[in-house]
Amino acid sequence: MSDLTTFIAGLPKAELHLHIEGSLEPELMFALARRNGIAIPFATVEEVRDAYRFSRLQDFLDIYYQGAEVLVRREDFRDLAIAYFDRAAADGVVHAEIMFDPQTHTARGVPFETVVTGLLDGIADAEARHGMSVRLILCFLRHLEEADAFATLEAARPWLDHIAAVGLDSSELGHPPEKFARVFAAARSAGLRLVAHAGEEGPPEYVLQALDVLGIDRLDHGNRSLEDPLLTARLARSAMTLTVCPLSNLKLCVVDDMADHPIDRMLREGLRATINSDDPAYFGGYVADNYRAAAEARSLSRADLALLARNSFLGSFLPDAVVAGHLARLDAYMAAQ
Ligand code: HPA
Ligand code: ZN
């Protein structure tokens, strides 16, 4: 292993932007298809990987929702989660706030309870074997109607003690945050934190709506905020966390080349940027791969990487005292370099 790879793997970090369905590796997809007797339109793992060529977000979403069809039973969600936590632990992730898309499953007749209990089984395993802490973020699919999101929030009511936040994902263009103003207000009243994807493909206006109409606590992606200097300054001033996903940005053509990625510009502008993997099985790498890809393409220093890790704890939904403990461990790691 290179020095940089070893350094990144050892850097304590939180992952704040990870879709658990996007961690479904082709090998597990085949195993679950067999286990559940579900046909998939691929003959080999190589064929699956070959299909992962996207020129926009929607290309990816079509194949991602199709892949999720092999997830049927509680054990499937558990096995999916365990596989991700094992990879994350190897990458130095000590805390993960993971998103899940209940509507992708309930629309196929898989009960909400099956999804959430399977994920909670996986979380219990991660806590026991890796000492990792985990929070769940329930995402609403923004291409569906507001009423569907409300029904999902209602289905989640019995489980709210196990859910930290709601989020907003899926096709961004044409589905602005304001479409979900009322359901986000209801989630806030239920004691949940709020995150939303905005400014991945959508314009800076969508980021403004996520801030002013939804009242988000954290911004997923947010890249296109940089097109608006006033918005950028506001995000910096308010210490809004951005969950940036470099390999995702490359695969979905949010950037043309990793050499053009704005991660260092975000730090220079004073944004609380973090590095995350989004959908690692589809975008070619887990969180450490994302740190390394960004570091190599943008010549990030070890201090920059430590700042990104620091931001991941500051941007988490952990209590302040727990954050302080993680920051102390991060400082000790850097002091020992
Ligand atoms: N953007 C929007 N929706 C998503 C993503 C993403 O990057 N990943 C999974 N669902
Ligand atoms: Zn995402």
CSV table of C-alpha atoms and ligand atoms in Angstrom, one decimal:
chain,number,residue,atom,x,y,z
A,1,MET,CA,0.0,0.0,0.0
A,2,SER,CA,1.2,3.5,-0.8
A,3,ASP,CA,1.9,5.9,2.0
A,4,LEU,CA,-1.2,8.0,1.0
A,5,THR,CA,-3.4,4.9,1.0
A,6,THR,CA,-2.2,3.9,4.5
A,7,PHE,CA,-2.6,7.5,5.8
A,8,ILE,CA,-6.2,7.8,4.5
A,9,ALA,CA,-7.3,4.4,5.8
A,10,GLY,CA,-6.0,5.3,9.2
A,11,LEU,CA,-7.6,8.7,9.3
A,12,PRO,CA,-10.7,8.5,11.5
A,13,LYS,CA,-13.7,9.8,9.6
A,14,ALA,CA,-17.4,9.8,9.4
A,15,GLU,CA,-19.3,9.0,6.2
A,16,LEU,CA,-22.4,11.2,5.8
A,17,HIS,CA,-23.6,10.6,2.3
A,18,LEU,CA,-24.1,6.9,1.4
A,19,HIS,CA,-27.1,5.3,-0.1
A,20,ILE,CA,-27.2,1.8,1.2
A,21,GLU,CA,-28.9,0.5,-1.9
A,22,GLY,CA,-25.9,2.0,-3.8
A,23,SER,CA,-23.5,-0.2,-2.0
A,24,LEU,CA,-25.0,-3.3,-3.6
A,25,GLU,CA,-22.0,-4.9,-5.3
A,26,PRO,CA,-22.7,-7.0,-8.4
A,27,GLU,CA,-21.6,-10.2,-6.6
A,28,LEU,CA,-24.2,-9.7,-3.9
A,29,MET,CA,-26.8,-8.7,-6.5
A,30,PHE,CA,-26.3,-12.1,-8.2
A,31,ALA,CA,-26.3,-14.0,-4.8
A,32,LEU,CA,-29.6,-12.3,-3.7
A,33,ALA,CA,-31.2,-12.8,-7.2
A,34,ARG,CA,-30.5,-16.5,-6.8
A,35,ARG,CA,-31.6,-16.7,-3.2
A,36,ASN,CA,-34.9,-14.9,-4.0
A,37,GLY,CA,-35.5,-16.5,-7.5
A,38,ILE,CA,-35.4,-13.1,-9.2
A,39,ALA,CA,-34.3,-12.8,-12.8
A,40,ILE,CA,-31.8,-10.0,-13.6
A,41,PRO,CA,-30.9,-8.9,-17.1
A,42,PHE,CA,-27.2,-9.7,-16.8
A,43,ALA,CA,-25.3,-12.9,-17.3
A,44,THR,CA,-22.1,-12.1,-15.5
A,45,VAL,CA,-20.7,-9.7,-12.9
A,46,GLU,CA,-18.6,-8.2,-15.8
A,47,GLU,CA,-21.7,-7.5,-17.8
A,48,VAL,CA,-23.1,-5.6,-14.8
A,49,ARG,CA,-20.0,-3.5,-14.3
A,50,ASP,CA,-19.9,-2.8,-18.1
A,51,ALA,CA,-23.4,-1.4,-17.8
A,52,TYR,CA,-22.3,1.2,-15.3
A,53,ARG,CA,-21.6,4.0,-17.8
A,54,PHE,CA,-23.6,7.1,-17.2
A,55,SER,CA,-23.8,10.5,-18.7
A,56,ARG,CA,-26.3,11.9,-16.3
A,57,LEU,CA,-27.9,11.2,-13.0
A,58,GLN,CA,-31.0,9.6,-14.6
A,59,ASP,CA,-28.9,7.0,-16.4
A,60,PHE,CA,-27.6,5.8,-13.0
A,61,LEU,CA,-30.9,6.0,-11.3
A,62,ASP,CA,-32.6,3.7,-13.8
A,63,ILE,CA,-30.0,0.9,-13.2
A,64,TYR,CA,-29.8,1.6,-9.5
A,65,TYR,CA,-33.6,1.1,-9.0
A,66,GLN,CA,-33.4,-2.1,-11.1
A,67,GLY,CA,-30.6,-3.4,-9.0
A,68,ALA,CA,-32.5,-2.9,-5.8
A,69,GLU,CA,-35.2,-5.3,-7.0
A,70,VAL,CA,-33.1,-8.3,-5.6
A,71,LEU,CA,-33.7,-6.9,-2.1
A,72,VAL,CA,-36.7,-8.6,-0.7
A,73,ARG,CA,-36.3,-10.2,2.7
A,74,ARG,CA,-35.1,-8.8,6.0
A,75,GLU,CA,-31.8,-10.8,5.7
A,76,ASP,CA,-31.2,-9.2,2.3
A,77,PHE,CA,-31.1,-5.7,3.8
A,78,ARG,CA,-29.0,-7.0,6.7
A,79,ASP,CA,-26.4,-8.6,4.4
A,80,LEU,CA,-26.3,-5.5,2.3
A,81,ALA,CA,-25.7,-3.3,5.3
A,82,ILE,CA,-23.1,-5.7,6.8
A,83,ALA,CA,-21.1,-5.7,3.5
A,84,TYR,CA,-21.0,-1.9,3.5
A,85,PHE,CA,-20.0,-1.6,7.1
A,86,ASP,CA,-17.2,-4.0,6.6
A,87,ARG,CA,-15.9,-2.0,3.7
A,88,ALA,CA,-16.4,1.3,5.6
A,89,ALA,CA,-14.6,0.0,8.7
A,90,ALA,CA,-11.6,-1.0,6.6
A,91,ASP,CA,-11.6,2.6,5.3
A,92,GLY,CA,-11.4,4.2,8.7
A,93,VAL,CA,-15.1,5.1,9.1
A,94,VAL,CA,-15.9,5.2,12.8
A,95,HIS,CA,-19.4,6.8,12.3
A,96,ALA,CA,-21.8,6.4,9.4
A,97,GLU,CA,-25.1,8.2,8.6
A,98,ILE,CA,-26.6,6.1,5.9
A,99,MET,CA,-29.5,6.9,3.6
A,100,PHE,CA,-32.2,4.4,2.5
A,101,ASP,CA,-35.0,4.7,0.0
A,102,PRO,CA,-38.1,3.0,1.4
A,103,GLN,CA,-40.3,3.8,-1.5
A,104,THR,CA,-38.0,1.8,-3.8
A,105,HIS,CA,-39.0,-1.2,-1.8
A,106,THR,CA,-42.6,-0.5,-0.6
A,107,ALA,CA,-43.6,0.2,-4.2
A,108,ARG,CA,-42.6,-3.5,-4.9
A,109,GLY,CA,-44.6,-4.8,-2.0
A,110,VAL,CA,-41.7,-5.1,0.4
A,111,PRO,CA,-43.0,-3.8,3.8
A,112,PHE,CA,-41.3,-0.8,5.4
A,113,GLU,CA,-40.7,-3.0,8.5
A,114,THR,CA,-38.7,-5.5,6.5
A,115,VAL,CA,-36.4,-2.8,5.2
A,116,VAL,CA,-35.8,-1.1,8.5
A,117,THR,CA,-35.5,-4.2,10.6
A,118,GLY,CA,-33.0,-5.7,8.2
A,119,LEU,CA,-30.9,-2.5,8.3
A,120,LEU,CA,-31.1,-2.4,12.1
A,121,ASP,CA,-29.8,-6.0,12.2
A,122,GLY,CA,-26.8,-4.8,10.1
A,123,ILE,CA,-26.3,-1.8,12.3
A,124,ALA,CA,-26.2,-4.0,15.4
A,125,ASP,CA,-23.5,-6.1,13.7
A,126,ALA,CA,-21.4,-3.1,12.8
A,127,GLU,CA,-21.7,-1.7,16.4
A,128,ALA,CA,-20.7,-5.1,17.8
A,129,ARG,CA,-17.9,-6.0,15.4
A,130,HIS,CA,-16.5,-2.7,14.4
A,131,GLY,CA,-17.5,-0.4,17.3
A,132,MET,CA,-19.0,1.9,14.6
A,133,SER,CA,-21.9,4.2,15.4
A,134,VAL,CA,-24.6,4.5,12.7
A,135,ARG,CA,-27.6,6.7,12.1
A,136,LEU,CA,-30.3,6.1,9.5
A,137,ILE,CA,-31.6,8.8,7.1
A,138,LEU,CA,-34.9,8.1,5.4
A,139,CYS,CA,-34.9,9.5,1.9
A,140,PHE,CA,-38.0,10.5,0.0
A,141,LEU,CA,-37.9,9.9,-3.8
A,142,ARG,CA,-38.4,13.4,-5.3
A,143,HIS,CA,-39.7,12.1,-8.6
A,144,LEU,CA,-42.8,10.7,-6.7
A,145,GLU,CA,-45.7,12.8,-5.4
A,146,GLU,CA,-45.8,14.6,-2.1
A,147,ALA,CA,-48.6,12.3,-1.0
A,148,ASP,CA,-46.3,9.3,-1.4
A,149,ALA,CA,-43.7,11.0,0.7
A,150,PHE,CA,-46.3,11.7,3.4
A,151,ALA,CA,-47.4,8.0,3.3
A,152,THR,CA,-43.8,7.0,3.8
A,153,LEU,CA,-43.4,9.3,6.8
A,154,GLU,CA,-46.5,7.7,8.3
A,155,ALA,CA,-45.1,4.2,7.7
A,156,ALA,CA,-42.0,5.3,9.5
A,157,ARG,CA,-43.8,6.6,12.6
A,158,PRO,CA,-43.3,3.4,14.7
A,159,TRP,CA,-39.6,3.5,13.9
A,160,LEU,CA,-38.8,7.1,14.5
A,161,ASP,CA,-36.6,6.3,17.5
A,162,HIS,CA,-34.3,4.6,15.0
A,163,ILE,CA,-34.2,7.3,12.4
A,164,ALA,CA,-32.2,10.4,12.7
A,165,ALA,CA,-33.2,12.4,9.7
A,166,VAL,CA,-35.1,12.6,6.4
A,167,GLY,CA,-33.5,13.3,3.1
A,168,LEU,CA,-34.5,14.0,-0.5
A,169,ASP,CA,-32.9,12.1,-3.4
A,170,SER,CA,-33.6,10.7,-6.9
A,171,SER,CA,-34.1,12.8,-10.1
A,172,GLU,CA,-33.3,16.4,-9.2
A,173,LEU,CA,-34.2,18.4,-12.3
A,174,GLY,CA,-37.9,19.3,-12.4
A,175,HIS,CA,-38.4,18.2,-8.8
A,176,PRO,CA,-37.3,21.3,-6.8
A,177,PRO,CA,-37.1,21.1,-3.0
A,178,GLU,CA,-40.3,23.2,-2.5
A,179,LYS,CA,-42.3,20.3,-3.8
A,180,PHE,CA,-41.6,18.7,-0.3
A,181,ALA,CA,-42.0,21.8,1.9
A,182,ARG,CA,-44.9,20.4,3.9
A,183,VAL,CA,-43.6,16.9,4.4
A,184,PHE,CA,-40.2,18.3,5.5
A,185,ALA,CA,-42.1,20.5,8.0
A,186,ALA,CA,-43.9,17.4,9.3
A,187,ALA,CA,-40.6,15.6,9.7
A,188,ARG,CA,-39.1,18.5,11.6
A,189,SER,CA,-42.2,18.5,13.9
A,190,ALA,CA,-41.6,14.8,14.5
A,191,GLY,CA,-38.1,15.6,15.8
A,192,LEU,CA,-36.1,14.6,12.7
A,193,ARG,CA,-33.1,16.4,11.3
A,194,LEU,CA,-33.3,17.4,7.6
A,195,VAL,CA,-31.0,16.9,4.7
A,196,ALA,CA,-31.5,17.2,0.9
A,197,HIS,CA,-29.7,16.6,-2.3
A,198,ALA,CA,-29.5,19.9,-4.1
A,199,GLY,CA,-27.1,21.5,-6.6
A,200,GLU,CA,-25.9,18.2,-8.0
A,201,GLU,CA,-27.5,18.7,-11.4
A,202,GLY,CA,-30.0,21.3,-10.2
A,203,PRO,CA,-29.3,25.1,-10.2
A,204,PRO,CA,-28.2,27.2,-7.2
A,205,GLU,CA,-31.9,28.2,-6.8
A,206,TYR,CA,-32.6,24.6,-5.7
A,207,VAL,CA,-30.0,25.0,-2.9
A,208,LEU,CA,-31.6,28.2,-1.8
A,209,GLN,CA,-35.0,26.4,-1.6
A,210,ALA,CA,-33.4,23.6,0.4
A,211,LEU,CA,-32.1,26.2,2.8
A,212,ASP,CA,-35.1,28.6,3.0
A,213,VAL,CA,-38.1,26.5,2.2
A,214,LEU,CA,-37.1,23.1,3.7
A,215,GLY,CA,-34.7,24.5,6.4
A,216,ILE,CA,-32.1,21.8,5.9
A,217,ASP,CA,-29.4,21.0,8.5
A,218,ARG,CA,-27.0,19.6,5.9
A,219,LEU,CA,-26.6,19.8,2.1
A,220,ASP,CA,-26.0,16.7,0.0
A,221,HIS,CA,-23.6,17.5,-2.9
A,222,GLY,CA,-24.2,21.2,-3.3
A,223,ASN,CA,-21.6,21.6,-6.1
A,224,ARG,CA,-23.5,24.1,-8.1
A,225,SER,CA,-23.7,26.5,-5.2
A,226,LEU,CA,-20.3,27.6,-6.4
A,227,GLU,CA,-22.0,29.3,-9.4
A,228,ASP,CA,-23.5,31.8,-7.0
A,229,PRO,CA,-20.9,33.8,-4.9
A,230,LEU,CA,-23.5,35.1,-2.5
A,231,LEU,CA,-24.9,31.6,-1.8
A,232,THR,CA,-21.3,30.3,-1.4
A,233,ALA,CA,-20.6,33.0,1.1
A,234,ARG,CA,-23.8,32.3,3.0
A,235,LEU,CA,-23.0,28.6,3.2
A,236,ALA,CA,-19.6,29.3,4.5
A,237,ARG,CA,-20.8,31.9,7.0
A,238,SER,CA,-23.5,29.5,8.3
A,239,ALA,CA,-21.0,26.6,8.5
A,240,MET,CA,-23.4,24.5,6.4
A,241,THR,CA,-22.0,21.0,5.8
A,242,LEU,CA,-21.7,19.9,2.2
A,243,THR,CA,-21.5,16.1,1.6
A,244,VAL,CA,-19.4,16.0,-1.5
A,245,CYS,CA,-18.9,12.8,-3.5
A,246,PRO,CA,-16.0,13.1,-5.9
A,247,LEU,CA,-16.2,9.7,-7.7
A,248,SER,CA,-20.0,10.1,-8.0
A,249,ASN,CA,-19.4,13.6,-9.5
A,250,LEU,CA,-17.1,12.1,-12.1
A,251,LYS,CA,-19.3,9.1,-13.0
A,252,LEU,CA,-22.4,11.3,-13.3
A,253,CYS,CA,-20.5,14.0,-15.3
A,254,VAL,CA,-21.1,16.7,-12.7
A,255,VAL,CA,-17.4,17.2,-13.4
A,256,ASP,CA,-15.7,16.3,-16.7
A,257,ASP,CA,-12.5,15.3,-15.1
A,258,MET,CA,-11.3,14.7,-11.5
A,259,ALA,CA,-8.6,17.3,-12.3
A,260,ASP,CA,-11.5,19.9,-12.4
A,261,HIS,CA,-13.1,18.8,-9.2
A,262,PRO,CA,-13.8,21.9,-6.9
A,263,ILE,CA,-13.1,20.2,-3.6
A,264,ASP,CA,-10.0,22.4,-2.8
A,265,ARG,CA,-11.9,25.5,-4.0
A,266,MET,CA,-14.7,24.6,-1.6
A,267,LEU,CA,-12.2,24.5,1.3
A,268,ARG,CA,-10.6,27.7,0.2
A,269,GLU,CA,-14.0,29.4,0.1
A,270,GLY,CA,-14.4,28.3,3.7
A,271,LEU,CA,-17.1,25.8,3.0
A,272,ARG,CA,-17.5,22.9,5.5
A,273,ALA,CA,-17.0,20.3,2.8
A,274,THR,CA,-16.7,16.6,3.5
A,275,ILE,CA,-15.8,13.6,1.3
A,276,ASN,CA,-18.2,10.7,0.9
A,277,SER,CA,-18.9,7.8,-1.5
A,278,ASP,CA,-22.6,8.2,-2.4
A,279,ASP,CA,-23.2,4.9,-4.3
A,280,PRO,CA,-19.8,3.1,-4.1
A,281,ALA,CA,-20.8,-0.1,-5.9
A,282,TYR,CA,-21.8,2.0,-8.9
A,283,PHE,CA,-19.2,4.7,-8.9
A,284,GLY,CA,-16.0,2.8,-8.5
A,285,GLY,CA,-15.0,3.3,-4.9
A,286,TYR,CA,-15.7,3.5,-1.2
A,287,VAL,CA,-14.9,6.5,0.9
A,288,ALA,CA,-11.1,6.0,1.1
A,289,ASP,CA,-11.0,5.7,-2.7
A,290,ASN,CA,-12.9,9.1,-2.8
A,291,TYR,CA,-10.3,10.7,-0.5
A,292,ARG,CA,-7.5,9.3,-2.6
A,293,ALA,CA,-9.0,10.3,-6.0
A,294,ALA,CA,-9.6,13.9,-4.8
A,295,ALA,CA,-6.2,14.1,-3.1
A,296,GLU,CA,-4.3,12.9,-6.2
A,297,ALA,CA,-6.3,15.0,-8.7
A,298,ARG,CA,-6.2,18.2,-6.7
A,299,SER,CA,-2.9,17.8,-4.8
A,300,LEU,CA,-4.6,17.9,-1.4
A,301,SER,CA,-2.2,18.0,1.6
A,302,ARG,CA,-2.5,15.7,4.6
A,303,ALA,CA,-3.7,18.8,6.5
A,304,ASP,CA,-6.5,19.2,3.9
A,305,LEU,CA,-7.5,15.6,4.2
A,306,ALA,CA,-7.5,15.9,8.0
A,307,LEU,CA,-9.7,19.0,7.6
A,308,LEU,CA,-12.2,17.1,5.5
A,309,ALA,CA,-12.3,14.3,8.1
A,310,ARG,CA,-12.7,16.9,10.8
A,311,ASN,CA,-15.6,18.4,8.9
A,312,SER,CA,-17.2,15.0,8.7
A,313,PHE,CA,-17.5,14.8,12.5
A,314,LEU,CA,-18.6,18.5,12.8
A,315,GLY,CA,-21.3,17.9,10.2
A,316,SER,CA,-22.6,14.7,11.7
A,317,PHE,CA,-25.7,14.5,13.9
A,318,LEU,CA,-23.8,13.2,16.9
A,319,PRO,CA,-24.0,15.0,20.2
A,320,ASP,CA,-21.2,17.6,20.7
A,321,ALA,CA,-19.4,15.6,23.4
A,322,VAL,CA,-19.2,12.6,21.1
A,323,VAL,CA,-17.9,14.8,18.3
A,324,ALA,CA,-15.3,16.2,20.6
A,325,GLY,CA,-14.1,12.7,21.3
A,326,HIS,CA,-13.7,11.9,17.6
A,327,LEU,CA,-11.9,15.2,17.0
A,328,ALA,CA,-9.5,14.4,19.8
A,329,ARG,CA,-8.7,11.0,18.2
A,330,LEU,CA,-8.2,12.7,14.9
A,331,ASP,CA,-5.8,15.2,16.4
A,332,ALA,CA,-3.9,12.4,18.1
A,333,TYR,CA,-3.6,10.6,14.7
A,334,MET,CA,-2.3,13.7,13.0
A,335,ALA,CA,0.1,14.4,15.9
A,336,ALA,CA,1.5,10.9,15.5
A,337,GLN,CA,2.3,11.3,11.8
B,1,HPA,N1,-28.4,11.8,-6.5
B,1,HPA,C1,-29.7,11.6,-6.4
B,1,HPA,N2,-30.3,10.5,-6.0
B,1,HPA,C2,-29.6,9.5,-5.7
B,1,HPA,C3,-28.2,9.6,-5.7
B,1,HPA,C4,-27.6,10.8,-6.1
B,1,HPA,O1,-26.3,10.9,-6.2
B,1,HPA,N3,-27.8,8.3,-5.3
B,1,HPA,C5,-28.8,7.6,-5.0
B,1,HPA,N4,-29.9,8.3,-5.2
B,2,ZN,ZN,-26.6,10.8,-3.1
